[in-house]
Coordinates of C-alpha atoms and ligand atoms in Angstrom, one line a residue:
M25 CA 88.7 144.8 113.1
Y26 CA 91.8 143.5 110.3
Q27 CA 93.0 146.5 108.6
G28 CA 95.4 146.8 106.1
Y29 CA 93.5 145.2 103.3
Q30 CA 93.1 147.8 101.3
K31 CA 96.7 148.0 100.3
Y32 CA 96.3 145.0 98.0
V33 CA 95.3 145.9 94.0
P34 CA 93.1 142.9 92.8
F35 CA 94.3 141.2 90.3
Q36 CA 93.6 142.3 86.6
P37 CA 92.1 138.6 84.6
V38 CA 92.8 138.6 80.6
S39 CA 89.7 139.0 79.0
L40 CA 88.4 135.6 77.3
P41 CA 84.5 135.2 77.6
D42 CA 84.7 132.4 75.0
R43 CA 87.1 130.5 77.1
Q44 CA 87.1 126.8 76.1
W45 CA 88.7 125.0 79.2
P46 CA 86.0 124.4 81.1
D47 CA 84.3 121.9 78.5
K48 CA 87.7 119.9 78.3
V49 CA 88.3 117.0 80.3
I50 CA 92.2 115.7 81.4
E51 CA 92.3 112.8 79.1
K52 CA 96.1 111.7 78.6
A53 CA 99.6 112.8 81.0
P54 CA 101.4 115.9 79.8
I55 CA 105.5 115.8 79.2
W56 CA 106.5 115.9 83.0
C57 CA 110.0 117.9 83.8
S58 CA 111.2 117.8 87.4
V59 CA 113.0 120.6 88.9
D60 CA 113.4 119.3 92.2
L61 CA 117.4 119.4 91.7
R62 CA 117.3 123.5 90.7
D63 CA 114.1 125.1 91.7
G64 CA 113.5 122.8 94.9
N65 CA 116.8 122.9 96.0
Q66 CA 117.8 126.4 95.1
A67 CA 115.0 127.0 98.0
L68 CA 116.6 124.7 100.6
V69 CA 118.0 126.1 103.7
N70 CA 121.0 123.7 102.9
P71 CA 120.9 122.8 99.5
M72 CA 121.3 119.4 98.7
N73 CA 125.4 118.5 98.5
L74 CA 127.1 116.3 95.5
E75 CA 125.7 112.5 97.2
E76 CA 122.2 113.8 98.1
K77 CA 121.7 115.2 94.3
L78 CA 122.9 111.9 92.8
L79 CA 120.0 109.7 94.6
F80 CA 117.8 112.4 94.3
F81 CA 118.7 112.4 90.6
Q82 CA 118.3 108.0 90.7
T83 CA 115.4 108.5 92.3
L84 CA 113.7 111.1 89.4
V85 CA 114.8 108.5 86.9
D86 CA 113.1 105.3 88.6
I87 CA 110.5 107.7 88.2
G88 CA 110.1 107.5 85.2
F89 CA 110.9 111.4 84.4
K90 CA 112.3 111.9 81.3
E91 CA 113.3 115.5 81.6
I92 CA 115.2 116.5 84.8
E93 CA 116.5 120.0 85.5
V94 CA 120.2 119.4 87.2
G95 CA 120.5 122.8 88.4
F96 CA 121.7 126.2 87.1
P97 CA 125.4 125.1 86.6
S98 CA 126.5 129.0 85.7
A99 CA 125.1 130.0 88.9
S100 CA 127.7 128.4 91.0
E101 CA 130.7 126.4 91.6
T102 CA 129.2 123.7 92.9
E103 CA 126.5 123.9 90.8
Y104 CA 128.9 123.1 87.9
E105 CA 130.6 120.4 89.8
I106 CA 127.5 118.8 90.6
L107 CA 126.8 118.7 86.8
R108 CA 130.0 117.4 85.5
T109 CA 130.0 114.6 88.0
L110 CA 126.7 113.7 86.1
I111 CA 128.5 113.7 82.6
D112 CA 131.7 112.4 83.4
R113 CA 130.9 109.5 85.1
D114 CA 128.1 108.8 82.6
L115 CA 124.9 109.0 85.0
I116 CA 122.6 110.2 82.9
P117 CA 120.1 107.3 81.4
D118 CA 120.0 107.7 77.2
D119 CA 116.8 108.3 76.8
V120 CA 116.9 111.1 79.9
T121 CA 117.1 114.6 78.7
I122 CA 119.0 117.0 81.7
Q123 CA 117.9 120.3 81.4
V124 CA 119.8 124.2 82.8
L125 CA 118.7 127.2 83.4
V126 CA 120.5 130.0 83.0
Q127 CA 119.4 133.7 82.5
A128 CA 119.5 135.7 79.1
R129 CA 123.3 136.7 79.6
P130 CA 125.8 136.3 77.6
H131 CA 128.7 135.4 80.1
L132 CA 125.9 132.7 82.1
I133 CA 125.2 131.2 78.3
R134 CA 128.9 130.6 77.6
K135 CA 129.5 129.7 80.6
T136 CA 126.0 126.7 81.0
F137 CA 127.6 126.0 77.2
E138 CA 131.0 124.5 78.8
A139 CA 129.3 122.8 82.0
I140 CA 126.9 120.9 79.1
R141 CA 130.1 119.7 76.9
G142 CA 129.5 115.9 76.9
A143 CA 126.2 115.6 77.8
K144 CA 123.9 113.8 74.7
N145 CA 120.5 115.3 75.3
V146 CA 120.0 119.0 76.3
I147 CA 117.4 121.2 77.5
I148 CA 119.2 125.3 77.0
H149 CA 116.6 126.6 79.0
F150 CA 117.2 130.5 79.5
Y151 CA 114.9 132.7 80.9
N152 CA 114.5 136.7 81.7
S153 CA 111.9 138.3 83.8
T154 CA 108.9 140.2 82.0
S155 CA 106.2 141.5 84.7
T156 CA 105.2 144.7 84.6
L157 CA 106.2 145.3 88.2
Q158 CA 109.6 143.7 87.5
R159 CA 109.6 146.2 84.5
K160 CA 109.0 149.1 86.8
V161 CA 110.8 148.2 90.2
V162 CA 113.4 146.1 89.6
F163 CA 114.7 146.7 85.8
R164 CA 113.3 150.0 85.5
T165 CA 112.6 149.3 81.4
D166 CA 110.0 148.9 78.9
M167 CA 108.6 146.2 77.2
Q168 CA 111.1 146.2 74.1
G169 CA 114.6 146.4 76.1
V170 CA 113.4 143.0 78.1
I171 CA 112.4 141.6 74.6
D172 CA 115.9 142.9 73.5
I173 CA 117.8 140.8 76.3
A174 CA 115.3 138.1 75.0
V175 CA 116.1 138.3 71.7
E176 CA 120.2 138.8 72.1
G177 CA 120.0 135.8 74.4
A178 CA 118.6 133.5 72.0
R179 CA 120.7 134.6 69.0
L180 CA 123.8 133.4 71.1
I181 CA 122.7 130.3 72.6
R182 CA 121.6 129.5 69.1
Q183 CA 125.1 130.4 67.7
L184 CA 126.4 128.3 71.0
T185 CA 124.2 125.3 70.4
E186 CA 125.2 124.7 66.6
E187 CA 128.7 125.0 66.8
E188 CA 128.7 122.4 70.1
V189 CA 126.3 120.3 67.9
K190 CA 129.0 120.9 65.4
Q191 CA 131.6 119.4 67.6
S192 CA 130.2 116.8 69.3
G193 CA 126.4 115.8 67.8
A194 CA 125.0 116.8 71.0
N195 CA 120.8 116.7 71.0
I196 CA 120.0 120.3 72.1
R197 CA 117.0 121.5 72.5
Y198 CA 116.2 124.8 73.9
E199 CA 113.4 126.5 76.7
Y200 CA 112.7 130.3 76.8
S201 CA 110.8 131.1 80.1
P202 CA 108.8 135.1 80.0
E203 CA 110.1 134.5 84.1
S204 CA 106.9 136.1 86.0
F205 CA 104.4 135.4 83.2
S206 CA 101.2 135.1 84.9
G207 CA 101.9 138.8 86.1
T208 CA 102.5 140.5 82.4
E209 CA 100.2 141.5 80.3
M210 CA 99.2 139.1 77.9
D211 CA 100.0 140.5 74.6
N212 CA 103.7 141.1 75.8
A213 CA 103.9 137.6 76.7
V214 CA 102.9 136.4 72.9
L215 CA 105.0 139.1 71.3
I216 CA 108.3 138.0 73.6
C217 CA 107.2 134.7 72.8
Q218 CA 106.7 134.9 69.0
R219 CA 110.3 136.9 68.9
V220 CA 111.9 134.4 70.5
L221 CA 111.0 131.4 68.3
E222 CA 111.8 133.1 65.3
E223 CA 115.3 133.9 66.8
L224 CA 116.0 130.2 67.6
G225 CA 114.4 129.0 64.2
A226 CA 111.2 126.9 65.5
T227 CA 110.2 124.8 63.2
P228 CA 107.2 121.7 64.0
E229 CA 109.6 119.4 64.0
N230 CA 112.3 121.7 66.3
K231 CA 109.8 122.8 68.8
V232 CA 110.7 124.8 71.5
I233 CA 109.9 124.8 74.5
L234 CA 108.1 127.9 75.4
N235 CA 107.6 127.6 79.8
L236 CA 105.2 130.0 80.9
P237 CA 106.0 130.8 84.8
N238 CA 103.0 131.3 87.5
T239 CA 106.4 132.9 89.2
V240 CA 104.1 134.2 92.2
E241 CA 100.8 132.5 92.1
M242 CA 98.0 135.8 91.9
A243 CA 95.0 134.8 91.6
T244 CA 92.3 131.7 91.3
P245 CA 93.3 129.0 89.2
N246 CA 90.5 129.7 86.7
C247 CA 92.6 133.0 85.8
H248 CA 95.6 131.1 85.1
A249 CA 93.9 128.8 82.6
D250 CA 92.2 132.1 81.2
Q251 CA 95.6 133.4 80.6
I252 CA 97.4 130.1 79.1
E253 CA 94.2 129.7 76.6
Y254 CA 95.0 133.2 75.7
F255 CA 98.7 132.6 75.1
C256 CA 97.3 129.7 73.4
R257 CA 95.5 131.0 70.4
N258 CA 97.6 134.3 69.7
L259 CA 100.4 132.8 70.1
K260 CA 101.8 132.8 66.3
G261 CA 103.8 129.2 66.0
R262 CA 102.1 127.7 68.1
D263 CA 102.5 124.3 66.2
S264 CA 105.7 125.0 66.3
A265 CA 105.6 125.3 70.2
I266 CA 105.1 123.1 73.2
I267 CA 103.4 124.9 75.5
S268 CA 104.9 124.7 79.6
L269 CA 103.6 124.8 82.9
H270 CA 105.7 126.2 85.8
P271 CA 103.1 126.9 89.0
H272 CA 104.4 128.0 92.1
N273 CA 102.0 127.6 95.1
D274 CA 101.4 130.9 96.8
R275 CA 98.3 130.7 96.9
G276 CA 97.9 127.2 97.8
T277 CA 95.7 126.2 94.3
A278 CA 99.1 125.4 91.9
T279 CA 97.7 121.7 91.5
A280 CA 94.6 123.2 90.9
A281 CA 96.4 125.3 88.5
T282 CA 98.6 123.2 86.5
E283 CA 94.9 120.6 86.4
L284 CA 93.6 124.0 84.8
G285 CA 96.4 125.0 82.3
L286 CA 96.6 121.7 81.3
L287 CA 92.3 121.4 80.1
A288 CA 93.7 125.4 78.7
G289 CA 96.2 123.9 76.1
A290 CA 99.4 122.9 78.0
D291 CA 101.6 119.8 76.7
R292 CA 104.3 120.4 79.2
V293 CA 104.5 120.6 83.7
E294 CA 107.5 121.6 85.3
G295 CA 107.3 120.9 89.2
T296 CA 108.6 119.0 92.0
L297 CA 108.1 115.7 94.4
F298 CA 106.2 116.9 97.4
G299 CA 106.1 121.0 95.9
N300 CA 109.2 121.5 97.2
G301 CA 110.4 124.8 96.1
E302 CA 110.6 129.1 96.2
R303 CA 108.3 129.9 99.4
T304 CA 105.1 127.7 99.3
G305 CA 107.1 125.7 96.9
N306 CA 106.4 124.4 93.0
A307 CA 103.4 122.5 91.5
D308 CA 103.3 119.4 93.5
I309 CA 103.9 116.4 90.2
M310 CA 103.3 113.1 92.6
N311 CA 99.7 115.1 93.2
V312 CA 99.3 116.0 89.9
A313 CA 100.6 112.5 88.5
M314 CA 97.8 110.4 91.0
N315 CA 94.8 112.6 90.4
M316 CA 95.5 112.0 87.0
Y317 CA 96.1 108.6 87.9
S318 CA 93.3 108.1 90.2
Q319 CA 91.2 109.2 87.1
G320 CA 91.9 105.8 85.4
I321 CA 94.6 108.0 83.4
D322 CA 97.8 106.6 83.3
P323 CA 100.4 109.4 84.6
K324 CA 103.6 107.5 82.8
L325 CA 105.2 108.1 86.4
D326 CA 105.3 105.3 89.1
F327 CA 105.0 106.3 92.2
S328 CA 104.1 102.7 93.6
N329 CA 107.4 103.3 96.1
L330 CA 106.1 106.1 97.6
K331 CA 107.0 105.5 100.9
K332 CA 110.3 105.0 100.1
I333 CA 110.4 108.2 97.6
R334 CA 109.5 110.3 100.4
E335 CA 112.3 108.9 102.4
V336 CA 114.8 110.1 100.2
Y337 CA 113.2 113.4 99.6
E338 CA 112.6 114.0 103.5
E339 CA 116.4 112.6 103.5
C340 CA 118.0 115.2 101.2
T341 CA 116.1 118.1 101.5
E342 CA 115.8 118.5 105.3
M343 CA 112.0 118.9 104.6
K344 CA 108.7 117.3 105.9
V345 CA 106.2 116.1 103.9
G346 CA 102.8 116.6 105.8
E347 CA 100.7 114.4 107.7
R348 CA 98.0 114.7 105.6
H349 CA 99.8 115.4 102.2
P350 CA 97.6 113.8 99.7
Y351 CA 98.6 110.8 98.7
A352 CA 101.8 110.3 100.8
G353 CA 101.0 111.4 103.8
E354 CA 100.9 108.9 106.5
L355 CA 97.6 109.9 107.9
V356 CA 95.7 109.7 104.5
F357 CA 94.8 106.4 104.5
T358 CA 93.4 106.8 108.0
A359 CA 89.7 106.8 108.9
F360 CA 89.1 107.7 112.6
S361 CA 85.4 108.4 112.0
G362 CA 83.3 105.6 112.8
S363 CA 81.1 106.2 109.6
H364 CA 83.7 106.3 107.5
Q365 CA 85.3 103.2 109.1
D366 CA 82.2 101.5 108.5
A367 CA 81.8 102.2 105.2
I368 CA 85.0 101.3 104.0
K369 CA 84.3 98.0 105.9
K370 CA 81.5 97.8 103.8
G371 CA 82.8 98.5 100.7
L372 CA 86.2 95.7 101.1
D373 CA 83.6 93.3 101.7
Y374 CA 81.6 94.7 98.4
M375 CA 84.7 94.4 96.6
R376 CA 85.5 90.1 97.6
E377 CA 81.9 89.7 97.3
H378 CA 81.4 90.8 93.5
D379 CA 85.3 90.6 93.1
S380 CA 84.9 94.0 91.7
Q381 CA 87.6 95.2 88.7
Y382 CA 87.0 98.6 89.6
W383 CA 87.8 100.2 93.5
E384 CA 84.7 101.3 94.8
I385 CA 85.0 102.2 98.2
P386 CA 83.6 104.8 100.0
Y387 CA 86.3 107.4 101.5
L388 CA 89.3 106.0 99.9
P389 CA 90.0 107.6 96.5
L390 CA 93.6 105.6 95.9
D391 CA 94.1 102.3 96.3
P392 CA 96.6 102.7 99.4
A393 CA 98.1 99.5 97.5
D394 CA 99.1 102.0 94.6
V395 CA 101.5 103.3 96.5
G396 CA 103.2 100.8 98.5
R397 CA 100.7 101.2 101.4
A398 CA 98.8 97.9 103.4
Y399 CA 95.3 98.0 105.0
E400 CA 96.2 97.6 108.5
P401 CA 96.7 100.9 109.4
I402 CA 93.9 102.3 107.5
I403 CA 91.2 101.8 110.2
R404 CA 92.8 102.7 114.0
I405 CA 91.0 102.9 117.3
N406 CA 89.9 105.8 119.2
S407 CA 86.7 107.2 121.3
Q408 CA 85.2 108.5 117.8
S409 CA 86.0 104.9 115.6
G410 CA 82.3 103.3 115.2
K411 CA 81.2 100.4 116.5
G412 CA 82.1 98.3 113.1
G413 CA 85.9 99.8 114.1
A414 CA 86.8 97.4 116.7
A415 CA 85.6 94.2 115.0
F416 CA 86.8 95.3 111.3
I417 CA 90.1 94.8 113.3
M418 CA 89.1 91.7 114.8
Q419 CA 88.7 90.2 111.2
Q420 CA 91.9 92.3 109.5
N421 CA 94.6 91.6 111.8
F422 CA 93.9 88.5 113.8
G423 CA 91.0 86.7 111.6
Y424 CA 88.0 86.8 114.0
N425 CA 85.1 87.4 112.3
L426 CA 82.8 89.0 114.9
P427 CA 79.1 88.2 114.2
K428 CA 77.4 91.1 113.2
S429 CA 75.3 91.5 115.9
M430 CA 77.9 91.7 118.3
H431 CA 79.7 94.5 116.8
P432 CA 77.5 97.0 119.9
E433 CA 78.6 95.1 122.3
F434 CA 82.2 94.9 121.9
G435 CA 82.5 98.3 120.0
T436 CA 81.1 99.9 123.4
I437 CA 84.0 97.8 125.2
V438 CA 86.9 99.3 123.0
K439 CA 85.3 102.8 123.2
A440 CA 84.8 103.0 126.7
A441 CA 88.9 101.5 126.9
C442 CA 89.6 105.0 124.6
D443 CA 87.9 107.2 126.5
E444 CA 89.9 106.5 129.5
A445 CA 93.0 106.0 128.4
G446 CA 92.1 109.3 126.3
R447 CA 94.0 108.3 123.2
E448 CA 94.1 105.8 120.1
I449 CA 94.5 102.6 121.0
Q450 CA 96.9 100.0 118.8
P451 CA 95.0 97.2 117.7
K452 CA 97.0 94.6 119.7
E453 CA 95.5 96.1 122.9
V454 CA 92.3 95.8 120.4
F455 CA 93.1 92.0 120.9
D456 CA 94.2 91.9 124.0
L457 CA 90.6 93.4 125.3
F458 CA 88.9 90.8 123.3
E459 CA 90.7 88.0 125.1
K460 CA 90.0 89.4 128.2
E461 CA 86.8 90.2 128.0
Y462 CA 86.0 86.8 126.1
L463 CA 88.6 84.4 126.6
Q464 CA 89.7 85.0 130.2
V465 CA 86.1 85.0 131.9
G466 CA 85.9 81.7 134.1
Y467 CA 84.3 82.5 136.5
P468 CA 81.8 82.2 138.7
Y469 CA 81.0 78.4 136.8
N470 CA 83.6 76.6 135.5
L471 CA 83.5 73.5 133.9
K472 CA 86.2 71.1 135.1
S473 CA 85.5 68.2 132.7
Y474 CA 83.0 66.6 130.7
K475 CA 82.2 63.8 128.4
L476 CA 79.8 63.9 125.4
N477 CA 77.8 60.5 123.9
E478 CA 75.9 60.7 120.9
E479 CA 73.8 57.7 120.1
N480 CA 70.8 57.4 117.8
D481 CA 66.8 56.7 119.0
V482 CA 65.4 54.4 117.6
D483 CA 63.4 56.4 115.3
R484 CA 66.9 57.0 114.1
H485 CA 67.1 60.9 115.7
T486 CA 70.9 61.8 117.3
V487 CA 70.8 61.8 120.9
V488 CA 73.4 64.0 122.6
H489 CA 74.2 63.2 126.2
F490 CA 76.0 65.5 128.3
E491 CA 77.8 64.9 131.6
G492 CA 80.3 67.1 133.1
N493 CA 81.6 68.3 136.3
L494 CA 81.1 72.1 136.7
R495 CA 82.2 74.2 139.7
F496 CA 80.1 77.6 140.7
K497 CA 82.2 79.8 142.9
D498 CA 84.2 76.7 144.4
K499 CA 81.6 73.9 145.0
D500 CA 81.5 71.0 142.3
H501 CA 78.4 70.0 140.5
I502 CA 77.7 66.7 138.9
I503 CA 75.8 67.8 135.7
Q504 CA 73.7 65.8 133.0
G505 CA 71.4 66.3 129.9
D506 CA 69.9 64.9 126.8
G507 CA 69.4 67.3 123.5
N508 CA 69.3 66.7 119.8
G509 CA 73.4 68.5 119.4
P510 CA 75.3 69.2 122.6
I511 CA 74.7 72.8 123.1
D512 CA 70.9 72.1 123.9
A513 CA 72.2 68.5 126.0
F514 CA 74.5 71.0 127.6
F515 CA 72.1 73.6 128.1
N516 CA 69.4 70.7 129.5
A517 CA 72.4 69.7 131.7
L518 CA 72.5 73.5 133.2
R519 CA 68.5 73.5 134.0
T520 CA 69.2 70.3 136.4
V521 CA 71.5 72.8 139.1
G522 CA 68.7 75.6 138.3
I523 CA 69.9 77.7 136.3
T524 CA 66.9 77.8 133.5
D525 CA 66.7 82.0 132.3
Y526 CA 68.6 81.8 129.8
Q527 CA 67.9 81.9 126.5
F528 CA 69.9 80.5 123.8
L529 CA 69.4 83.1 120.6
S530 CA 72.1 82.6 118.1
Y531 CA 75.4 81.2 117.3
H532 CA 78.2 81.8 115.3
E533 CA 81.0 79.5 115.2
H534 CA 84.2 79.2 112.2
A535 CA 88.2 78.3 112.7
V536 CA 90.5 80.6 113.5
S537 CA 94.5 79.9 112.8
L538 CA 96.8 80.2 115.8
G539 CA 100.5 80.0 114.3
A540 CA 100.7 76.1 112.9
D541 CA 97.6 75.3 114.8
S542 CA 93.8 76.1 113.8
K543 CA 90.7 76.1 116.7
A544 CA 87.2 76.7 116.4
I545 CA 85.7 79.8 117.5
S546 CA 82.3 79.9 118.7
Y547 CA 79.9 83.1 119.7
I548 CA 77.0 82.5 121.5
E549 CA 74.4 84.9 121.9
L550 CA 71.8 84.4 124.4
S551 CA 69.3 86.7 126.4
A552 CA 70.2 86.8 129.7
P553 CA 68.0 87.6 133.0
G554 CA 65.9 90.6 132.5
G555 CA 65.7 90.5 128.7
K556 CA 69.2 92.3 127.9
T557 CA 70.9 90.1 125.7
V558 CA 75.0 88.8 126.3
F559 CA 77.8 87.5 124.1
G560 CA 80.3 84.7 125.1
V561 CA 82.9 83.7 123.1
G562 CA 84.6 80.3 123.4
L563 CA 87.5 79.0 121.8
D564 CA 89.2 74.9 121.7
N565 CA 90.2 72.5 119.2
N566 CA 86.9 70.7 119.4
I567 CA 83.7 72.8 117.9
S568 CA 81.4 71.3 120.6
L569 CA 83.7 72.1 123.6
A570 CA 84.2 76.1 122.0
S571 CA 80.1 76.2 122.1
I572 CA 79.9 75.2 125.8
K573 CA 82.6 77.1 127.1
G574 CA 81.2 80.0 124.6
I575 CA 77.5 79.5 126.5
I576 CA 79.6 79.3 129.7
C577 CA 81.5 82.5 129.4
A578 CA 78.0 84.6 128.3
I579 CA 76.4 83.5 131.5
N580 CA 79.9 84.4 133.4
R581 CA 79.7 87.7 131.6
A582 CA 75.9 88.3 132.6
E583 CA 76.9 87.3 136.5
A584 CA 79.2 89.9 136.2
R585 CA 77.2 92.3 134.8
K586 CA 74.1 91.4 137.3
E587 CA 77.1 92.2 140.3
K588 CA 78.3 95.5 139.1
E589 CA 74.7 97.0 139.1
S590 CA 73.7 95.4 142.3
K591 CA 76.5 97.8 143.7
Ligands
KIV629 O1 109.4 130.9 88.7 C1 109.9 131.2 88.0 O2 109.7 131.9 87.5 C2 111.4 129.6 87.5 C3 111.9 130.1 86.1 C4 113.4 130.1 86.2 C5 111.2 129.5 85.4 O3 111.9 129.4 88.0
ZN630 ZN1 110.1 128.6 90.2

């Protein structure tokens, strides 16, 4: 038996029986703040160097972030230098606010103010830990001791800000985080934040950001939402605060915690691209934003170039985006299952036929084009693929519209090839199988030459006359026949040499473009001796000859099948 779970104490949720958030819906994007260059960066095996941070910063700007936490300048010389480079090289757009993190400790606060000199828009983000556990085991102090640290920090920050604004005219705003908020008694979290708001002189015109970190995710997302709603309802001066979320992903539910936290009243979200960050990471802003996008809400961030963004991320962080990562993973627009492939194809057809302005494709919650991906790799062919998958590839990649009745036959051929190869097969291999099976069958019957004439009889009915040299194995036969069209005439000609037991069932044709050239392709369905059906395909510049070739192909395939079965 698995032992050890008894040592864990279950999370004690805040009591909020009249919670309102379950009845809310997300209707607009929050204020986003990327903490990739700080929280994300500090969690890397090899933190980003200057060049990488600059590239990452530019990428965040291009995505549309207006608030970017660029570092912890009092924590290391490298962090300090990077911030100076951004300011001195004038790399920060006027509409972007940089955010810098600092502990609520006087010498670090002073150093931070030195680091931001010359920046136009800055958020000074200070924090101290408030949780029950941290107070007990790390700081060994009571709540008053923790409040004093925050209030003194706030007082110094306000004083230095006033001096800086007088000197440089910079636009400086404040953010306070009761670190480990979700492990703090809610009344204590409210109390300390209220004291900080007072000390900073927050007003509805000059709001202070109160960031409520789920520093370690300890409970189900509904517990986090209850904490946020409780906090918002009990904070005096709620209208002088911007409530910010900062979820981490220890239980794998940071996206849900963010979304429920927004329902509970938060205005702002801190997180990272692809959820990089301490331990299991921060909330994945791309994921949350694209969830909004796929609900018809403008996320105010642009991930239309997600592939490129992922490349920059992987290059700068040396981390990998998983293949099934929502919206960004290599495999997220790929359907392996046959029924999924079939439904996707039907959805695509439906949208085309109805000229639908809405996205109505089963199994694809998002149009891949919206994140810079193409349709082609959606369907991959392996032994799990259904009969429609191979036909879909032939249509999408090569412009061959196999009739529906032919899908099972070709699907079986492709499935057998996958089973034999023991792997997924590529579109080109699907095409090669089609070519080999239908376009390269010239035995035992082979039409060496032919002539078609068309006349009208006295009743003005069209009569087509076929004459040709049909080789059977190594013997030539001159055959001729009349009919009301080329197919009929050819069939009648076949009867003259004893080929009588094939019945014509169906015929489809369309033009297919082959580079600069265009040809006709015909799909012929015959009933073969014994009642089984068989398909043949003919490809030619001449539409009549394409049909005749299709008939010969079907007969040759039936003959080959007969021979195989007799062995
Ligand atoms: O997770 C956290 O609590 C933090 C704070 C410093 C905001 O990153
Ligand atoms: Zn964090």
